[in-house]
Short mmCIF file of C-alpha atoms in Angstrom, two decimals:
data_model
loop_
_atom_site.label_atom_id
_atom_site.label_comp_id
_atom_site.label_asym_id
_atom_site.label_seq_id
_atom_site.Cartn_x
_atom_site.Cartn_y
_atom_site.Cartn_z
CA UNK I 1 91.74 121.69 109.36
CA UNK I 2 91.24 117.81 108.73
CA UNK I 3 93.77 115.67 106.85
CA UNK I 4 93.55 112.12 105.39
CA UNK I 5 96.33 110.25 106.28
CA UNK I 6 94.93 107.06 107.89
CA UNK I 7 91.33 105.54 107.50
CA UNK I 8 90.75 106.26 111.35
CA UNK I 9 90.94 110.27 110.32
CA UNK I 10 87.47 109.66 109.86
CA UNK I 11 84.79 108.40 112.32
CA UNK I 12 81.87 105.83 111.65
CA UNK I 13 79.47 108.98 111.03
CA UNK I 14 82.15 110.79 109.17
CA UNK I 15 82.01 107.62 106.92
CA UNK I 16 78.94 107.57 106.36
CA UNK I 17 78.22 110.64 105.71
CA UNK I 18 81.10 110.30 102.53
CA UNK I 19 79.17 107.28 101.34
CA UNK I 20 76.05 109.13 101.50
CA UNK I 21 77.54 111.94 99.02
CA UNK I 22 79.55 109.27 97.05
CA UNK I 23 76.02 107.68 96.34
CA UNK I 24 75.06 111.05 94.73
CA UNK I 25 78.12 111.49 92.90
CA UNK I 26 77.46 108.04 91.45
CA UNK I 27 74.77 109.58 89.66
CA UNK I 28 77.39 111.17 87.37
CA UNK I 29 75.55 114.38 86.99
CA UNK I 30 77.24 117.70 86.50
CA UNK I 31 78.38 119.34 89.57
CA UNK I 32 80.74 122.51 90.19
CA UNK I 33 80.53 122.94 94.14
CA UNK I 34 84.49 122.75 93.78
CA UNK I 35 84.76 125.40 91.45
CA UNK I 36 87.63 127.86 91.64
CA UNK I 37 89.36 125.23 93.72
CA UNK I 38 93.04 123.92 93.40
CA UNK I 39 94.34 120.80 93.85
CA UNK I 40 97.84 119.64 94.01
CA UNK I 41 98.76 115.89 93.13
CA UNK I 42 102.68 114.98 94.00
CA UNK I 43 103.09 110.79 93.46
CA UNK I 44 106.48 110.27 93.86
CA UNK I 45 105.47 106.39 93.21
CA UNK I 46 103.77 104.94 89.94
CA UNK I 47 99.93 104.79 90.02
CA UNK I 48 97.26 104.45 87.14
CA UNK I 49 93.72 103.72 89.30
CA UNK I 50 94.24 106.27 91.97
CA UNK I 51 96.15 109.65 90.30
CA UNK I 52 93.25 108.98 87.30
CA UNK I 53 90.96 108.53 90.15
CA UNK I 54 91.52 111.71 92.12
CA UNK I 55 92.10 113.75 88.81
CA UNK I 56 89.03 112.94 87.37
CA UNK I 57 86.56 113.01 90.79
CA UNK I 58 88.27 116.49 91.17
CA UNK I 59 87.04 118.35 87.44
CA UNK I 60 83.97 116.40 87.85
CA UNK I 61 83.36 118.51 90.76
CA UNK I 62 84.85 121.83 88.86
CA UNK I 63 88.25 121.97 90.84
CA UNK I 64 91.63 122.36 88.81
CA UNK I 65 94.02 120.04 89.13
CA UNK I 66 97.96 120.74 89.07
CA UNK I 67 100.02 117.60 87.97
CA UNK I 68 103.48 118.12 89.73
CA UNK I 69 106.02 115.88 87.32
CA UNK I 70 107.93 114.56 90.16
CA UNK I 71 110.40 113.80 87.64
CA UNK I 72 111.67 116.98 86.57
CA UNK I 73 110.78 118.76 90.25
CA UNK I 74 113.57 120.22 92.51
CA UNK I 75 114.04 117.42 94.39
CA UNK I 76 116.78 116.00 92.03
CA UNK I 77 117.95 119.57 92.26
CA UNK I 78 118.73 118.51 96.25
CA UNK I 79 115.42 120.29 97.75
CA UNK I 80 114.24 118.21 100.29
CA UNK I 81 110.19 117.24 100.24
CA UNK I 82 109.55 119.20 103.12
CA UNK I 83 110.75 122.60 101.45
CA UNK I 84 109.09 121.26 97.94
CA UNK I 85 105.39 120.93 99.77
CA UNK I 86 106.47 124.18 101.70
CA UNK I 87 106.64 125.84 98.42
CA UNK I 88 103.80 124.36 96.93
CA UNK I 89 101.72 125.70 99.71
CA UNK I 90 103.14 128.56 99.16
CA UNK I 91 100.90 129.14 96.43
CA UNK I 92 97.72 128.37 98.00
CA UNK I 93 96.35 125.29 96.94
CA UNK I 94 93.25 124.00 98.60
CA UNK I 95 94.44 120.57 98.61
CA UNK I 96 97.73 118.38 98.07
CA UNK I 97 97.33 114.98 96.88
CA UNK I 98 100.88 112.73 98.13
CA UNK I 99 101.82 109.54 97.14
CA UNK I 100 105.37 108.42 98.25
CA UNK I 101 107.26 105.19 99.13
CA UNK I 102 108.17 105.93 102.33
CA UNK I 103 105.93 105.03 105.57
CA UNK I 104 104.41 108.30 107.51
CA UNK I 105 105.66 110.68 104.82
CA UNK I 106 102.40 112.37 104.08
CA UNK I 107 101.69 113.05 107.95
CA UNK I 108 104.69 114.32 108.81
CA UNK I 109 104.08 117.16 105.77
CA UNK I 110 100.78 118.25 107.61
CA UNK I 111 103.00 120.48 109.81
CA UNK I 112 104.15 122.40 106.31
CA UNK I 113 101.01 123.25 104.63
CA UNK I 114 97.42 125.21 105.33
CA UNK I 115 95.33 123.16 103.20
CA UNK I 116 94.44 119.64 103.64
CA UNK I 117 97.13 116.44 103.02
CA UNK I 118 95.37 113.18 101.58
CA UNK I 119 97.30 110.44 101.51
CA UNK I 120 97.23 108.78 98.30
CA UNK I 121 99.74 105.62 99.61
CA UNK I 122 102.92 105.65 101.63
CA UNK I 123 104.87 102.58 101.48
CA UNK I 124 103.51 99.78 102.94
CA UNK I 125 101.67 101.83 105.70
CA UNK I 126 98.80 103.41 104.74
CA UNK I 127 96.13 103.64 101.41
CA UNK I 128 93.08 105.20 102.98
CA UNK I 129 90.76 106.23 99.94
CA UNK I 130 91.43 102.87 98.29
CA UNK I 131 90.02 101.04 102.21
CA UNK I 132 86.95 103.18 101.54
CA UNK I 133 86.48 102.35 98.38
CA UNK I 134 86.59 98.77 99.13
CA UNK I 135 84.39 99.35 102.38
CA UNK I 136 81.66 101.07 99.96
CA UNK I 137 81.94 98.18 97.20
CA UNK I 138 81.19 96.13 100.00
CA UNK I 139 78.27 97.86 101.49
CA UNK I 140 76.43 98.60 98.75
CA UNK I 141 76.48 95.02 97.71
CA UNK I 142 75.21 93.60 100.91
CA UNK I 143 73.16 96.68 101.25
CA UNK I 144 74.62 97.95 104.15
CA UNK I 145 74.28 94.71 106.12
CA UNK I 146 78.03 94.14 106.89
CA UNK I 147 77.85 92.98 110.53
CA UNK I 148 79.32 89.15 110.61
CA UNK I 149 80.43 89.06 106.82
CA UNK I 150 83.50 87.61 106.90
CA UNK I 151 86.68 88.20 104.48
CA UNK I 152 89.62 86.73 103.63
CA UNK I 153 92.33 88.66 102.19
CA UNK I 154 94.33 87.23 100.15
CA UNK I 155 98.65 87.32 99.18
CA UNK I 156 101.06 89.98 100.10
CA UNK I 157 99.54 91.25 103.32
CA UNK I 158 102.94 91.75 104.57
CA UNK I 159 103.63 94.01 102.16
CA UNK I 160 100.45 95.83 100.92
CA UNK I 161 99.39 99.48 102.18
CA UNK I 162 95.74 98.37 101.11
CA UNK I 163 95.53 95.15 103.39
CA UNK I 164 96.93 97.47 106.37
CA UNK I 165 93.94 100.00 105.57
CA UNK I 166 91.65 97.27 105.02
CA UNK I 167 92.67 95.37 108.30
CA UNK I 168 92.22 98.33 110.40
CA UNK I 169 89.10 99.62 108.41
CA UNK I 170 86.80 96.86 108.11
CA UNK I 171 86.21 95.44 111.53
CA UNK I 172 84.59 98.91 112.90
CA UNK I 173 81.98 98.19 110.31
CA UNK I 174 81.73 94.56 111.88
CA UNK I 175 83.56 92.87 108.96
CA UNK I 176 86.04 89.63 110.04
CA UNK I 177 88.89 89.82 108.64
CA UNK I 178 91.38 87.08 107.84
CA UNK I 179 94.26 86.64 106.51
CA UNK I 180 96.09 84.20 103.60
CA UNK I 181 99.54 84.04 102.58
CA UNK I 182 102.63 82.17 102.86
CA UNK I 183 105.14 82.19 105.06
CA UNK I 184 107.27 84.88 103.87
CA UNK I 185 103.97 86.97 103.26
CA UNK I 186 102.41 86.63 106.51
CA UNK I 187 101.68 89.75 108.57
CA UNK I 188 103.63 90.19 111.59
CA UNK I 189 101.17 90.10 114.40
CA UNK I 190 98.29 88.27 116.28
CA UNK I 191 95.04 89.68 116.16
CA UNK I 192 93.87 88.46 113.14
CA UNK I 193 93.43 84.38 111.87
CA UNK I 194 95.88 83.30 109.55
CA UNK I 195 95.83 80.60 106.92
CA UNK I 196 98.44 79.13 104.72
CA UNK I 197 95.55 77.81 102.04
CA UNK I 198 92.28 79.64 100.67
CA UNK I 199 90.90 76.33 101.03
CA UNK I 200 90.74 76.00 104.98
CA UNK I 201 88.11 78.75 105.02
CA UNK I 202 86.31 79.47 101.35
CA UNK I 203 83.52 77.65 102.90
CA UNK I 204 83.46 80.61 105.78
CA UNK I 205 83.78 83.75 103.91
CA UNK I 206 81.30 86.21 101.77
CA UNK I 207 84.28 88.22 100.38
CA UNK I 208 87.81 87.54 98.98
CA UNK I 209 90.18 90.13 98.18
CA UNK I 210 93.08 89.47 96.41
CA UNK I 211 96.15 90.69 96.42
CA UNK I 212 99.21 91.73 94.10
CA UNK I 213 102.37 90.19 94.75
CA UNK I 214 104.53 93.42 95.64
CA UNK I 215 107.87 91.78 94.59
CA UNK I 216 109.49 95.17 95.14
CA UNK I 217 108.78 95.35 98.38
CA UNK I 218 111.11 92.67 99.27
CA UNK I 219 115.14 92.07 99.54
CA UNK I 220 114.95 88.64 98.50
CA UNK I 221 113.44 86.57 95.76
CA UNK I 222 110.72 83.88 97.35
CA UNK I 223 109.15 82.23 94.47
CA UNK I 224 111.50 80.88 91.29
CA UNK I 225 108.45 82.30 89.53
CA UNK I 226 105.15 84.59 89.90
CA UNK I 227 103.24 80.93 88.06
CA UNK I 228 104.44 78.91 91.04
CA UNK I 229 102.76 81.06 93.61
CA UNK I 230 99.69 81.13 91.73
CA UNK I 231 99.30 77.42 91.95
CA UNK I 232 97.89 77.99 95.45
CA UNK I 233 96.65 81.61 95.83
CA UNK I 234 95.37 82.38 92.37
CA UNK I 235 91.80 82.84 92.31
CA UNK I 236 90.01 80.86 90.03
CA UNK I 237 86.46 79.62 88.79
CA UNK I 238 87.76 75.87 90.64
CA UNK I 239 88.72 78.05 93.77
CA UNK I 240 85.42 79.68 94.13
CA UNK I 241 82.99 77.39 92.44
CA UNK I 242 79.14 77.96 92.70
CA UNK I 243 79.80 79.90 96.03
CA UNK I 244 78.27 83.31 96.50
CA UNK I 245 81.14 85.11 97.28
CA UNK I 246 82.00 88.62 96.01
CA UNK I 247 86.03 89.03 94.75
CA UNK I 248 87.33 92.61 95.31
CA UNK I 249 90.96 93.68 93.97
CA UNK I 250 93.00 97.08 94.61
CA UNK I 251 94.58 96.64 91.05
CA UNK I 252 96.79 96.41 89.06
CA UNK I 253 95.55 92.83 88.36
CA UNK I 254 97.86 90.18 87.87
CA UNK I 255 96.33 88.36 85.32
CA UNK I 256 96.33 84.25 86.16
CA UNK I 257 98.58 85.19 89.24
CA UNK I 258 96.15 87.68 91.34
CA UNK I 259 93.02 86.51 89.70
CA UNK I 260 92.38 84.26 86.55
CA UNK I 261 91.56 85.71 82.77
CA UNK I 262 87.50 83.70 83.72
CA UNK I 263 87.22 84.96 87.31
CA UNK I 264 87.46 88.80 85.83
CA UNK I 265 85.06 87.91 83.56
CA UNK I 266 82.49 86.53 85.95
CA UNK I 267 79.94 88.95 87.69
CA UNK I 268 80.95 87.84 91.10
CA UNK I 269 84.28 89.87 90.52
CA UNK I 270 83.62 93.39 91.57
CA UNK I 271 86.87 94.47 90.33
CA UNK I 272 85.56 97.50 87.89
CA UNK I 273 82.79 98.23 89.87
CA UNK I 274 85.75 98.96 92.45
CA UNK I 275 87.21 101.95 90.17
CA UNK I 276 83.86 103.70 89.52
CA UNK I 277 83.18 103.61 93.09
CA UNK I 278 86.94 105.28 93.92
CA UNK I 279 86.02 108.12 91.92
CA UNK I 280 82.65 108.55 93.96
CA UNK I 281 84.36 108.11 97.41
CA UNK I 282 87.30 110.39 96.44
CA UNK I 283 85.02 113.16 95.12
CA UNK I 284 83.14 112.82 98.24
CA UNK I 285 86.78 113.13 100.20
CA UNK I 286 87.72 116.45 98.29
CA UNK I 287 84.67 117.66 99.14
CA UNK I 288 84.69 116.95 102.82
CA UNK I 289 88.40 118.71 103.32
CA UNK I 290 88.34 121.38 101.15
CA UNK I 291 84.52 122.65 101.79
CA UNK I 292 84.88 121.89 105.74
#
């Protein structure tokens, strides 16, 4: 049985297979390959795109989705998350999708289940399906020619699980990853080039991935306001100029903080394309893990 906890759980060949399936699912034709299957979603953190994307993907493949309201679950009565998952597993679902604020928790649950666990985001650690859909968006835009492409991941790279998963995944496909952040949000490692300002590298880039400033994951306030942060890190039309660079963001976008209103409307922005791709990629992941 295979789980998806981090992107390294899939080989390059498996990822290319997922991309092949995703292209088919992008046709949004009727499909019932998961008819009779039951998928449980457990989201202990807020989510709009990821949760709805998984649920729509599952239903488009004919599966039934049980979305548990963790706010009224027995965890509030003192039941451990391990017992909660063990009890859900005893009901014989075909997959469990979980998001949690604790790094490593989805992986720690794999010993309590007889079905695939899919990590929908764990703390600052990993968000594998987001990285897969990001790579798919890049791969499709460049018609598979990703080798040597250069990306700047801009913003709170220290706290972002999206940045973490992309740091690990994109280099496997020949993409040169660079990080742009203020000192307080810098990645604590030396295997990637890091910059203080996007202008230091803008002329070399093919892709920019802007990130949300995750103030809820920091114990102290680094900026007097998000507007102060935006002065140096908001991606605007002035920043991009007429350069042929595509713009990504995992969402939710803080408008005029992460990306300007104008740039979100620009054809170079692939933010909504990522959302569409997310449904297809997650459908492909569900097919792979459930029908394996």
